[in-house]
mmCIF file of C-alpha atoms in Angstrom:
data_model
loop_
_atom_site.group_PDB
_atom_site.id
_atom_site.type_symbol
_atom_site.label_atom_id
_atom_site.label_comp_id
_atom_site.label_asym_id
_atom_site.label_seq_id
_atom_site.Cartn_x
_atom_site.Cartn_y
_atom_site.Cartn_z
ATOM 1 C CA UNK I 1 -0.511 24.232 2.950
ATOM 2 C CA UNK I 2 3.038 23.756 0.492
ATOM 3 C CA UNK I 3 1.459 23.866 -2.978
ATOM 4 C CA UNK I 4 3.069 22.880 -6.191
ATOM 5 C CA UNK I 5 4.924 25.747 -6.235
ATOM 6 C CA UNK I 6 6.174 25.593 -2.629
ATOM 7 C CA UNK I 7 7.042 21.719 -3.161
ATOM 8 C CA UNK I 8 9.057 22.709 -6.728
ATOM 9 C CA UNK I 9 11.194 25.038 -4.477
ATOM 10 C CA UNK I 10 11.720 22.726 -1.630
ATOM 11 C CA UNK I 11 13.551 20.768 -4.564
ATOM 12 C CA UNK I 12 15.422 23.429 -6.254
ATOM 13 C CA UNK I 13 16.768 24.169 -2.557
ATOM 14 C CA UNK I 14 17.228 20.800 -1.763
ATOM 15 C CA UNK I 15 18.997 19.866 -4.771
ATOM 16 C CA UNK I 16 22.637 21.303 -4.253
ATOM 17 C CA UNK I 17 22.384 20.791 -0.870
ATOM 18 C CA UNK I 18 21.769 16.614 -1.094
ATOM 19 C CA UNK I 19 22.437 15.266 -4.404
ATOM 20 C CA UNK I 20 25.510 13.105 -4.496
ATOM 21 C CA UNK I 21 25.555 13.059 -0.417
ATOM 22 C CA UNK I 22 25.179 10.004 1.613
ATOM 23 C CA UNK I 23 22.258 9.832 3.967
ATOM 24 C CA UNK I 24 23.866 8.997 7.001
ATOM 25 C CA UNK I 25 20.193 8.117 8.871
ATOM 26 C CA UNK I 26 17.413 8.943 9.555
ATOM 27 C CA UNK I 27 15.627 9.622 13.087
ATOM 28 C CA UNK I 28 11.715 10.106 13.928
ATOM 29 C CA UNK I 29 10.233 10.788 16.912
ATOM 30 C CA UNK I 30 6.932 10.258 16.052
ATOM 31 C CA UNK I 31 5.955 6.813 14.854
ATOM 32 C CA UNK I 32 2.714 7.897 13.355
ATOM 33 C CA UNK I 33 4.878 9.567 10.456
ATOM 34 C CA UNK I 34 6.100 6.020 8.933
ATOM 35 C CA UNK I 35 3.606 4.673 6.647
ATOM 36 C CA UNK I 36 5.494 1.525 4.755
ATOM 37 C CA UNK I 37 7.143 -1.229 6.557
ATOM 38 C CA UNK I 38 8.969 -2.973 3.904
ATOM 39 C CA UNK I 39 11.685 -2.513 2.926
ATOM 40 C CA UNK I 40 12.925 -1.332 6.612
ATOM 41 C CA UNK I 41 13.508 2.529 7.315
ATOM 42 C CA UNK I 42 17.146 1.747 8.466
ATOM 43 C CA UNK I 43 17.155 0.173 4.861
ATOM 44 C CA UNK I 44 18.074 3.713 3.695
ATOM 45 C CA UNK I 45 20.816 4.433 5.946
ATOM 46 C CA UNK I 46 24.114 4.834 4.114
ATOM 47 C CA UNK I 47 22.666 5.599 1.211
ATOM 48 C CA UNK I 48 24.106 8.334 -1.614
ATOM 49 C CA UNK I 49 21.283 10.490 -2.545
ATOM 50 C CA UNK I 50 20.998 10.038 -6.825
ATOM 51 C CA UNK I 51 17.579 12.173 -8.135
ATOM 52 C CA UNK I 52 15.042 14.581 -6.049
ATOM 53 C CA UNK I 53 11.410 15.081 -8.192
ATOM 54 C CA UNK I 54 8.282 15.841 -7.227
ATOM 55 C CA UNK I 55 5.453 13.627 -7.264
ATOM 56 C CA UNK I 56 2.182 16.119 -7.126
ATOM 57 C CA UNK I 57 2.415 17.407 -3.540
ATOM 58 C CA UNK I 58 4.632 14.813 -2.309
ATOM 59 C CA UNK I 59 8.715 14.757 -2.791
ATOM 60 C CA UNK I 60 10.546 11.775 -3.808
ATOM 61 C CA UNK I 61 14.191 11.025 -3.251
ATOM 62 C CA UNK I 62 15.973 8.614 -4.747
ATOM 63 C CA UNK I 63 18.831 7.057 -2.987
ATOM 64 C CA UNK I 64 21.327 3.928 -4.042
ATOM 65 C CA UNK I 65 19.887 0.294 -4.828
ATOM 66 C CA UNK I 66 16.416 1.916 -6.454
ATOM 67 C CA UNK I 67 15.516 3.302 -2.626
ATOM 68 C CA UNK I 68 13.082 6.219 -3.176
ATOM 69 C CA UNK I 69 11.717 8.116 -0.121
ATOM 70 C CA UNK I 70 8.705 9.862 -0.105
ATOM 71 C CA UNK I 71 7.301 12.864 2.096
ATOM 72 C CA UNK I 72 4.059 14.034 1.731
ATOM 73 C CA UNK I 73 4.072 17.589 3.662
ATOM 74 C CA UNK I 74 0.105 17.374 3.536
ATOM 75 C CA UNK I 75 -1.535 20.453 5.349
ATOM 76 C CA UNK I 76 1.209 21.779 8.184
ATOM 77 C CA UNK I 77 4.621 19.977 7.042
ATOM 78 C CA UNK I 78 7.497 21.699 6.986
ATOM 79 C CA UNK I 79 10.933 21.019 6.136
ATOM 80 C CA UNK I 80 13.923 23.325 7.414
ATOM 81 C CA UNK I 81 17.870 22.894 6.651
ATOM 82 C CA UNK I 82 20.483 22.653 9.730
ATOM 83 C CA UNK I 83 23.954 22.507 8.622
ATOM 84 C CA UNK I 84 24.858 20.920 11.906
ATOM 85 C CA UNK I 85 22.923 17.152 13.308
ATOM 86 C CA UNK I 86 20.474 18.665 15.367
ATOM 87 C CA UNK I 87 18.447 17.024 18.272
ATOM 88 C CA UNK I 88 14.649 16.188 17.707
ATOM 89 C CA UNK I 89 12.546 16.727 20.326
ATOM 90 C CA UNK I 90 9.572 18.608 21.032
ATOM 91 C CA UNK I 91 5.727 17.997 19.445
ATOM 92 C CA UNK I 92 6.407 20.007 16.420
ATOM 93 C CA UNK I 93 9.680 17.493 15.020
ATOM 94 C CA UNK I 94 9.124 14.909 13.576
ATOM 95 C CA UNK I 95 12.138 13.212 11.744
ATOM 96 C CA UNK I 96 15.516 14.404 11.046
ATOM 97 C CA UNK I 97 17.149 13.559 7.541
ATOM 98 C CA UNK I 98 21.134 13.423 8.907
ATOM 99 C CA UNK I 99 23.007 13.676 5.465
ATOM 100 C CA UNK I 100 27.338 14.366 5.060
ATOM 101 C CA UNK I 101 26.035 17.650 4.446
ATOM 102 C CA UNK I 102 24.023 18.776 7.080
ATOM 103 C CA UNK I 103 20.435 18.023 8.307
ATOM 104 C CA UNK I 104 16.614 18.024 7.045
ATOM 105 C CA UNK I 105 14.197 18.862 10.066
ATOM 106 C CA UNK I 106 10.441 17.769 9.277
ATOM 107 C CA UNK I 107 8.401 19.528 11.328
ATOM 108 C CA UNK I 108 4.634 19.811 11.543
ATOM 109 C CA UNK I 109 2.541 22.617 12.637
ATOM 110 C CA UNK I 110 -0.732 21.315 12.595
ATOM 111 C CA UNK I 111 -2.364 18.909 15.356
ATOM 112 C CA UNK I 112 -4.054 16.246 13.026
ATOM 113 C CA UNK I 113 -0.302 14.920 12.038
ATOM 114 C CA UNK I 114 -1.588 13.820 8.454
ATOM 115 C CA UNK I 115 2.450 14.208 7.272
ATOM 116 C CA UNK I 116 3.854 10.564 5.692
ATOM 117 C CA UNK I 117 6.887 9.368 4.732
ATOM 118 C CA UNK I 118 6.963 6.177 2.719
ATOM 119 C CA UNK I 119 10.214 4.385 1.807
ATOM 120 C CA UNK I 120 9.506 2.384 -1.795
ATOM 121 C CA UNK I 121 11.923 0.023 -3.610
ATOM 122 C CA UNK I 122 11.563 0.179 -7.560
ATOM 123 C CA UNK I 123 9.971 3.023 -10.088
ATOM 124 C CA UNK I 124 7.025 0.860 -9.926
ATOM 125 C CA UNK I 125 6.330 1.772 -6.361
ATOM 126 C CA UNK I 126 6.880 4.974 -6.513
ATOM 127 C CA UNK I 127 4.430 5.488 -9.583
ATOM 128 C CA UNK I 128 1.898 4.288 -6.766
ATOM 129 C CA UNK I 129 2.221 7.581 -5.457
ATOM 130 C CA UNK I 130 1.224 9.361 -8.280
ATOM 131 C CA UNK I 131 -2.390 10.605 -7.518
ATOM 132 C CA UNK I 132 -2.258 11.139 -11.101
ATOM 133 C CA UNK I 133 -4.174 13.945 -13.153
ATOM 134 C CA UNK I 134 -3.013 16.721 -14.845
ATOM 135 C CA UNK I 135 0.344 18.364 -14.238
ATOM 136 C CA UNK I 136 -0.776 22.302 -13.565
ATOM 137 C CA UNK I 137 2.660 23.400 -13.847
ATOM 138 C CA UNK I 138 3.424 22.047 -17.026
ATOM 139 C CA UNK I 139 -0.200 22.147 -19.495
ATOM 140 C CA UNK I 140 -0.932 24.917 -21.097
ATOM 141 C CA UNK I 141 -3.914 27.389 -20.213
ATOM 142 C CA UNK I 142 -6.213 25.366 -22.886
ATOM 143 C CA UNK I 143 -5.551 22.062 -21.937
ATOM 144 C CA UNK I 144 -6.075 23.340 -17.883
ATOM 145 C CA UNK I 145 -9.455 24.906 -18.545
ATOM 146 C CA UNK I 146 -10.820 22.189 -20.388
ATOM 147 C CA UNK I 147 -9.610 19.749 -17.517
ATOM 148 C CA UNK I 148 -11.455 21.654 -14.880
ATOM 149 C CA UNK I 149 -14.968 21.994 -16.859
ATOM 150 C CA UNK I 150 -14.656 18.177 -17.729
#
């Protein structure tokens, strides 16, 4: 399963790679993966990628007009880096991210397919994704242990 620490370097990876680039579109091949029907999918397309941050397991990117998308990896997600548009096929692929700089490959392992991906308009909707609690990576050993005994 990607844990916290996984997820933070998915983003330090992903960071030079996308920031500033346009996402040209993006292509699924499973329909089951889509979770959020407004605004539109294709709503993203053409869009220059402005922030990357993690939400607790899931990772958010922000994109033009206050567009934010957001992957949860859950259990068997996986995300690999093509620097050419590659085809999707297969059980295992399950959207392609096609940015000026290459392509993201989501692929999952597992056969439950719990992996999401949400497309949100506004900070506000985003923040809905926020399971909330306490950020392990950033409290201090004190503030953990008393957290996990209350």
């Amino acid at each position: 399963m990607p844990e916290l620490p996984d997820i933070d370097v998915y983003i330090e990876t992903l960071e030079p790679r996308i920031i500033g680039q346009t996402l040209i579109s993006i292509r699924v091949s499973k329909p089951f993966l889509v979770r959020s029907v407004d605004p539109p999918l294709h709503s993203a397309n053409n869009k220059k990628v402005i922030a990357l941050r993690r939400i607790g397991k899931r990772i958010a990117i922000g994109l033009e007009d206050d567009l934010w998308l957001v992957l949860h990896l859950m259990i068997a997600g996986r995300l690999h880096w093509r620097e050419d548009t590659v085809r999707i096929g297969g059980k295992q692929q399950l959207a392609a991210f096609d940015f000026s700089s290459g392509t993201l490959l989501l692929t999952e392992a597992g056969t439950r397919k719990r992996a999401s991906l949400y497309l949100v308009r506004g900070l506000q909707a985003l923040n809905e994704h926020d399971p909330g609690g306490i950020e392990p990576l950033d409290c201090d050993f004190e503030s953990f242990s008393e957290r996990l005994l209350a």
